[in-house]
Coordinates of C-alpha atoms and ligand atoms in Angstrom, one line a residue:
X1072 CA 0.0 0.0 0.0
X1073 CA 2.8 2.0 1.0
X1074 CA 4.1 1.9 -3.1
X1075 CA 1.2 2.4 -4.4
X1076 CA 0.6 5.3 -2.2
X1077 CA 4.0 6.9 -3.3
X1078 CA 3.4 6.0 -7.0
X1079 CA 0.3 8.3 -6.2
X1080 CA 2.4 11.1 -4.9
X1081 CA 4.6 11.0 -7.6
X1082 CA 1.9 11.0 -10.3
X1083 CA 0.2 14.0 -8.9
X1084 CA 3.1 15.7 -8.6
X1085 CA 5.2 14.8 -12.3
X1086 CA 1.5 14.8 -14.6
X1087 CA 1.3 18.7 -14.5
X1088 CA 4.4 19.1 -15.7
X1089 CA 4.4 16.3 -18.2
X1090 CA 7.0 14.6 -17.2
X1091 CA 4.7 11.4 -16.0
X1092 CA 3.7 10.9 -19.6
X1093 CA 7.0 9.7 -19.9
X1094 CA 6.1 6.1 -18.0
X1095 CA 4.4 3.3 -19.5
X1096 CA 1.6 1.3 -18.2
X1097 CA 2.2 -1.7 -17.0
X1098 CA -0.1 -4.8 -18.2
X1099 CA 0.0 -8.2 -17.4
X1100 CA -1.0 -11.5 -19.3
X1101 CA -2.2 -14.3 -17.3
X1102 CA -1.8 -18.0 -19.0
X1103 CA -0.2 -21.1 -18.5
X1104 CA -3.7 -23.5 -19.3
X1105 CA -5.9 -23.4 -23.0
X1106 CA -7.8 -25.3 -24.9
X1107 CA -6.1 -23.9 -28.0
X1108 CA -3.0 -25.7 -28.3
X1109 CA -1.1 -22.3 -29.9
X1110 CA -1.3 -20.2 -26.6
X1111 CA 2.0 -19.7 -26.1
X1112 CA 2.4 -18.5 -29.3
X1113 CA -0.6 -15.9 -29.3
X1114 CA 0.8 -14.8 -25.8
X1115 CA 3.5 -13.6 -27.4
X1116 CA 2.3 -12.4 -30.5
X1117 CA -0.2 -9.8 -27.7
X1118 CA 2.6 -9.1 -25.7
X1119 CA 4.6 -7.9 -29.4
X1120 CA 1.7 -6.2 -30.3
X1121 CA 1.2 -4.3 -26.6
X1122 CA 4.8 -3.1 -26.7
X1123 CA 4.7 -1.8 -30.4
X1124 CA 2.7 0.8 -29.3
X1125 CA 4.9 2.3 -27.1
X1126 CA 2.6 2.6 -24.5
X1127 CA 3.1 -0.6 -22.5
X1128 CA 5.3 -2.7 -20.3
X1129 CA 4.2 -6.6 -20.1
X1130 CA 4.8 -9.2 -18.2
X1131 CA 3.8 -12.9 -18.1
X1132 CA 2.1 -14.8 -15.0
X1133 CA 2.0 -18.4 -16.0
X1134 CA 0.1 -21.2 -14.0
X1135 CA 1.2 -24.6 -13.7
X1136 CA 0.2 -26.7 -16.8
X1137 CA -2.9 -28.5 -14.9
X1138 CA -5.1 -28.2 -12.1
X1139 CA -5.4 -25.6 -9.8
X1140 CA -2.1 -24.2 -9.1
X1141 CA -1.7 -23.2 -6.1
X1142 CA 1.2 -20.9 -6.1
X1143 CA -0.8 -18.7 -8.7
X1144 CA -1.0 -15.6 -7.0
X1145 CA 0.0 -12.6 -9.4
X1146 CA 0.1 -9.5 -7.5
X1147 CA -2.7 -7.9 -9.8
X1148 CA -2.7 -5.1 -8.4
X1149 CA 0.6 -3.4 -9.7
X1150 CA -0.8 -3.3 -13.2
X1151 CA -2.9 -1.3 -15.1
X1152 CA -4.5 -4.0 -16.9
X1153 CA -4.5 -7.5 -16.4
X1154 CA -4.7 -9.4 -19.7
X1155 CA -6.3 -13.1 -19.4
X1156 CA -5.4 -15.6 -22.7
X1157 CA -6.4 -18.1 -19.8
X1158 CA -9.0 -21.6 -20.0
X1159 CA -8.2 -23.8 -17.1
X1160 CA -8.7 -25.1 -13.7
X1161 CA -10.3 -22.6 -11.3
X1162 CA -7.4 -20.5 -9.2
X1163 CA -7.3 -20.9 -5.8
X1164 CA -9.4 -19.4 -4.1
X1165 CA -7.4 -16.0 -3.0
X1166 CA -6.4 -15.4 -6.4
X1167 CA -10.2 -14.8 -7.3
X1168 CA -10.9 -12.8 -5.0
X1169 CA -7.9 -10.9 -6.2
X1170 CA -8.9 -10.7 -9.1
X1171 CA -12.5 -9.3 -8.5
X1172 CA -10.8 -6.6 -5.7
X1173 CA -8.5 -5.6 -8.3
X1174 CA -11.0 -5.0 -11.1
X1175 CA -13.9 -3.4 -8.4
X1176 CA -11.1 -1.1 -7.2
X1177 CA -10.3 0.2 -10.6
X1178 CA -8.1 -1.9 -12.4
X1179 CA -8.6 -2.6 -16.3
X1180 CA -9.4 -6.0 -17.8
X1181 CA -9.1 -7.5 -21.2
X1182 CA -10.8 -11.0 -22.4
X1183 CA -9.6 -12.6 -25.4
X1184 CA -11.2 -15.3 -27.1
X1185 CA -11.4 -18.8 -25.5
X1186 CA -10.7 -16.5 -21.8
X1187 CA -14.6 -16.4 -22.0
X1188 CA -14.6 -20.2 -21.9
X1189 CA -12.9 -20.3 -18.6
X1190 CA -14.5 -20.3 -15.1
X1191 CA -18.0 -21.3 -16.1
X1192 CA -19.8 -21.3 -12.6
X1193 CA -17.5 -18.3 -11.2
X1194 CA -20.5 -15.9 -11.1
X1195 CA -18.3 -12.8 -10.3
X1196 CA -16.0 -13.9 -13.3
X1197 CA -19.3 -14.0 -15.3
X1198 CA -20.6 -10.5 -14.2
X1199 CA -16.8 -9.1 -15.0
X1200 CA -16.8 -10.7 -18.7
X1201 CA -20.0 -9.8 -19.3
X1202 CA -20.6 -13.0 -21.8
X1203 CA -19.2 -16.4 -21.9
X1204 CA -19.4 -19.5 -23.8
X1205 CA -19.0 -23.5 -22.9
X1206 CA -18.0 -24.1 -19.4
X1207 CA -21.1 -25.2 -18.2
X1208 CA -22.7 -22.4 -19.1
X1209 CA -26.7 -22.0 -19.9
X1210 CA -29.6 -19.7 -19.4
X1211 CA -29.0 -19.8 -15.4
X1212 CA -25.6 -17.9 -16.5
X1213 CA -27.8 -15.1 -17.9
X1214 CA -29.5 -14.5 -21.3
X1215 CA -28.2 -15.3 -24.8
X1216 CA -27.3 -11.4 -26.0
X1217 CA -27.5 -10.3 -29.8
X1218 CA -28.3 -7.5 -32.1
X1219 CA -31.1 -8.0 -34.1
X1220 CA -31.5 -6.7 -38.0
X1221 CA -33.0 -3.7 -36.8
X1222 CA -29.8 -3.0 -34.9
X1223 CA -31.5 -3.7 -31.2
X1224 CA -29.5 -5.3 -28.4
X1225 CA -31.9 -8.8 -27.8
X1226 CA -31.5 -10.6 -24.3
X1227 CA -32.6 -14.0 -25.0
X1228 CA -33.4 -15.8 -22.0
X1229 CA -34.7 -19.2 -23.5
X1230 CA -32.7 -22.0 -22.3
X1231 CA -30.2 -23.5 -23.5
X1232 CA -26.7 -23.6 -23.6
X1233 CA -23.9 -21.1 -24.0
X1234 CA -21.5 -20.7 -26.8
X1235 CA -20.9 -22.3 -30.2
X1236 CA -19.4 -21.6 -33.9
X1237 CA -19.9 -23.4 -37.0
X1238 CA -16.5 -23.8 -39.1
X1239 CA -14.1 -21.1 -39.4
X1240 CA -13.9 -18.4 -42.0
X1241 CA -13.4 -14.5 -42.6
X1242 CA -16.1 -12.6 -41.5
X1243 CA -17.2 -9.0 -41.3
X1244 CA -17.0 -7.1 -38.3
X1245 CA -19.6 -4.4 -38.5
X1246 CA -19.1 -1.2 -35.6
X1247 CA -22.2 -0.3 -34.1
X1248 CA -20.8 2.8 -32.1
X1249 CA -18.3 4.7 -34.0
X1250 CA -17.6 7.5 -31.4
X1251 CA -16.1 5.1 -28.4
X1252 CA -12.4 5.5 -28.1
X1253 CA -11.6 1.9 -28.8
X1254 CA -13.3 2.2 -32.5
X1255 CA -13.3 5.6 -33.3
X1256 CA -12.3 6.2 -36.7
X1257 CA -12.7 2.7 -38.0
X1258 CA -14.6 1.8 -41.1
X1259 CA -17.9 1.2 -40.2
X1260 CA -17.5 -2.7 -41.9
X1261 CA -14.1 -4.2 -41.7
X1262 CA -13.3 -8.1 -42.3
X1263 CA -11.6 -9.8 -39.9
X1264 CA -9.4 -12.8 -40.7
X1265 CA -9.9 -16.6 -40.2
X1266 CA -11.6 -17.3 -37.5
X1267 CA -14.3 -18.8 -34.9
X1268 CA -17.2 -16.9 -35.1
X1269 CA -18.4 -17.6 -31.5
X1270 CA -22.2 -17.3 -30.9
X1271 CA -25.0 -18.1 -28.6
X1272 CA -22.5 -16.0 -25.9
X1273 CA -24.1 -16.2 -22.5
X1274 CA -23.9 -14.1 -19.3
X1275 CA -25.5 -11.4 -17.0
X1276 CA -24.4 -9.1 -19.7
X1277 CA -24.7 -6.2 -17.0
X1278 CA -23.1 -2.4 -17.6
X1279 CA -22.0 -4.1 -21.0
X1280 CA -22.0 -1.5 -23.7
X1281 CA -21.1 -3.9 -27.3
X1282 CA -19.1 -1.3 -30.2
X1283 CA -19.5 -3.9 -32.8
X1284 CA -21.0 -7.2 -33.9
X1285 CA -20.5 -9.7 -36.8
X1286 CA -22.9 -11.8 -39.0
X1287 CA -23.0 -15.4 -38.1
X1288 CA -24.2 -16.7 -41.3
X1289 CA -26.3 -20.0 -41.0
X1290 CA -24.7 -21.1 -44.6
X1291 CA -21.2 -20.7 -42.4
X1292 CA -23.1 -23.3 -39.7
X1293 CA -24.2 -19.5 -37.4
X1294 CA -27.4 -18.7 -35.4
X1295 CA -28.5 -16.2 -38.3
X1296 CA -27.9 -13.0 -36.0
X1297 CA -25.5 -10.5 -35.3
X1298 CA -23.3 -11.2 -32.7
X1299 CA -21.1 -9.1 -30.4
X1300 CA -17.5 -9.1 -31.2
X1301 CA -15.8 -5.9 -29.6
X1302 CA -18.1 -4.6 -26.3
X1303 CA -16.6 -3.5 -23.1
X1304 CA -18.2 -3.4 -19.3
X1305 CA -18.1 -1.0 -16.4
X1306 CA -17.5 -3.6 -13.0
X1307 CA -17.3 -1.2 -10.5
X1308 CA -14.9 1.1 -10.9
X1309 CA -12.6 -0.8 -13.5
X1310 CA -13.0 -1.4 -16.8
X1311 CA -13.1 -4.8 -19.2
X1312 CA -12.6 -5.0 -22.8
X1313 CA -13.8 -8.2 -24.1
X1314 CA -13.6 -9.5 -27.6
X1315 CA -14.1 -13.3 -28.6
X1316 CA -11.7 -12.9 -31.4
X1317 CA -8.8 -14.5 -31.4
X1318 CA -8.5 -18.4 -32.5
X1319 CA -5.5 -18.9 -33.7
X1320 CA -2.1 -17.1 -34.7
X1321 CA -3.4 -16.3 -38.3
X1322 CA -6.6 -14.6 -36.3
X1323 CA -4.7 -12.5 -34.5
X1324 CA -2.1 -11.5 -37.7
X1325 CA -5.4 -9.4 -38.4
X1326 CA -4.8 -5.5 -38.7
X1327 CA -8.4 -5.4 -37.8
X1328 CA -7.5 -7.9 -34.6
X1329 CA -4.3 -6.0 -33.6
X1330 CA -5.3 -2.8 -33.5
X1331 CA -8.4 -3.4 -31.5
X1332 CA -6.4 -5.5 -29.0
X1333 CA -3.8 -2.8 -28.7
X1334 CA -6.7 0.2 -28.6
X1335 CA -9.0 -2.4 -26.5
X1336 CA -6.1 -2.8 -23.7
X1337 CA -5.2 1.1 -23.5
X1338 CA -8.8 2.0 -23.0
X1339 CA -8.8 -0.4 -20.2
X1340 CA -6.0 0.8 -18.7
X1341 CA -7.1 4.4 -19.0
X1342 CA -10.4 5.0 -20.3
X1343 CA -8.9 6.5 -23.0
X1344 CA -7.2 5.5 -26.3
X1345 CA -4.3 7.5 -28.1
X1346 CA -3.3 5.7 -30.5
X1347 CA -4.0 6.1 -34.3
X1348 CA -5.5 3.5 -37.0
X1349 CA -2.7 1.7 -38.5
X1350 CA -2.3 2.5 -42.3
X1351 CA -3.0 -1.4 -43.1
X1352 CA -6.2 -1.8 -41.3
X1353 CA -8.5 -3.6 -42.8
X1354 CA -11.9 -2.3 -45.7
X1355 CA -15.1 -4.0 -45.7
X1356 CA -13.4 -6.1 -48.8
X1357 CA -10.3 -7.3 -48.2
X1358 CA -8.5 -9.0 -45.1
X1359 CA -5.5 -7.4 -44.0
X1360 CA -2.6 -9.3 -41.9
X1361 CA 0.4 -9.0 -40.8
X1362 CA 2.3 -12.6 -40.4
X1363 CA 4.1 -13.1 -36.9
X1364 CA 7.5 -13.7 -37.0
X1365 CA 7.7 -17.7 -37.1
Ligands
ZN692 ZN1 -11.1 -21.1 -30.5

């Protein structure tokens, strides 16, 4: 407490005169258990993309390969956003409540892809992320959230279970609020590179405020609506950016994926996003990617 209160000190005393500018945030990505064999690999390909912006510091915290592991205890709390590329066993115990203290106190969170698999019947996890899929998760996790044609936000609460996606493929990521700072000044259709399409997301879906959505075509195996692929959530006073994008390495070689990871992550942090489009992103025709170094 002491640090942080110092830390405090010295911001409000450096940011008037610019010189605070100067430091970077600090985030950290939490991993060590998927379902997707290539997470070591798309750890490192976010942790690139975070410190290509300039803006960020990153460091790894890395569970044991199975089970619970209970030595996981990150100290959240010195970073401005926690990352989580994590599906596994449950933490122990302290280490969720960590997590939830951190996040209610202020601290920024990002979900990426099979992230929203994990911790099925954690229901603070659930509130956090806003929407999950698999996990055990069905109507009793919250309603089944999409946009309908006429652009309005549905909660579905029929039962049935949470999260699925029909073979992979480009799709179009359509932005349904072009003023928030994570997708300000992006085409309003972009396609995003192979990929699961994940729908049927589940959760309480609370304080959840979704910036764009994409098509899940029945002919592609999809539920026929439009489903959210970039939203964020207020949990008390932090903030969560959440996309289910994110597969595989050549999902994440997106333009489209990179800059709304690295924009995503900042806004988190800060509630605020600096950075510019990139030159490459993607148009409503054309995928756009930039191949990770093998
Ligand atoms: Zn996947």
């Amino acid at each position: 407490m002491l640090r942080t209160a110092l830390i405090t000190a010295w911001a409000l005393l450096l940011l008037p005169l610019g010189v605070g500018a100067e430091e970077k945030l600090s985030a950290l990505i939490v991993d060590g258990q998927n379902n997707h064999a290539v997470w070591p690999q798309t750890t490192e390909m976010m942790k690139k993309y975070l410190e290509e912006t300039g803006l960020f510091t990153v460091d790894v915290a890395r569970t044991a390969p199975q089970g619970t592991d209970a030595n996981f205890e990150p100290e959240f709390a010195k970073y401005d956003v926690v990352v989580s590329n994590y599906n596994g066993a449950p933490w122990p115990q302290a280490t969720q409540d960590a997590l939830i203290e951190y996040v209610q106190g202020g601290g920024g969170f990002v979900v990426v892809h099979a992230a929203n698999n994990a911790f099925g019947d954690w229901a603070e996890y659930n509130r956090m992320i806003g929407l999950g899929g698999w996990g055990g998760r069905t109507e009793k996790t919250g309603p089944y959230v999409y946009y309908n044609e006429q652009g309005k936000l549905v909660r579905d609460e029929k039962p049935g279970s949470g999260g699925h996606h029909g073979p992979q493929h480009p799709f179009v990521i359509v932005v349904r609020d072009q003023e928030h700072p994570i997708t300000r000044g992006m085409p309003s259709a972009w396609m995003h590179a192979q990929d699961e399409l994940y729908d049927m997301l589940r959760g309480p879906g609370e304080n959840m405020h979704v910036l764009a959505t994409a098509f899940a075509s029945p002919e592609k195996g999809g539920t026929g609506r439009h489903e959210p692929m970039i939203f964020t959530i207020d949990y008390g006073k932090g903030r969560v950016f959440h996309t289910p994008m994110g597969h595989a390495e050549y999902s994440m070689e997106c333009t489209g994926f990179i800059a709304t990871l690295q924009r995503g992550t900042e806004w988190a942090a800060t509630g605020k996003v600096t950075q510019e489009l990139p030159k490459d992103f993607p148009n409503a025709d054309e995928v756009k990617s930039r191949k990770a170094a093998p």
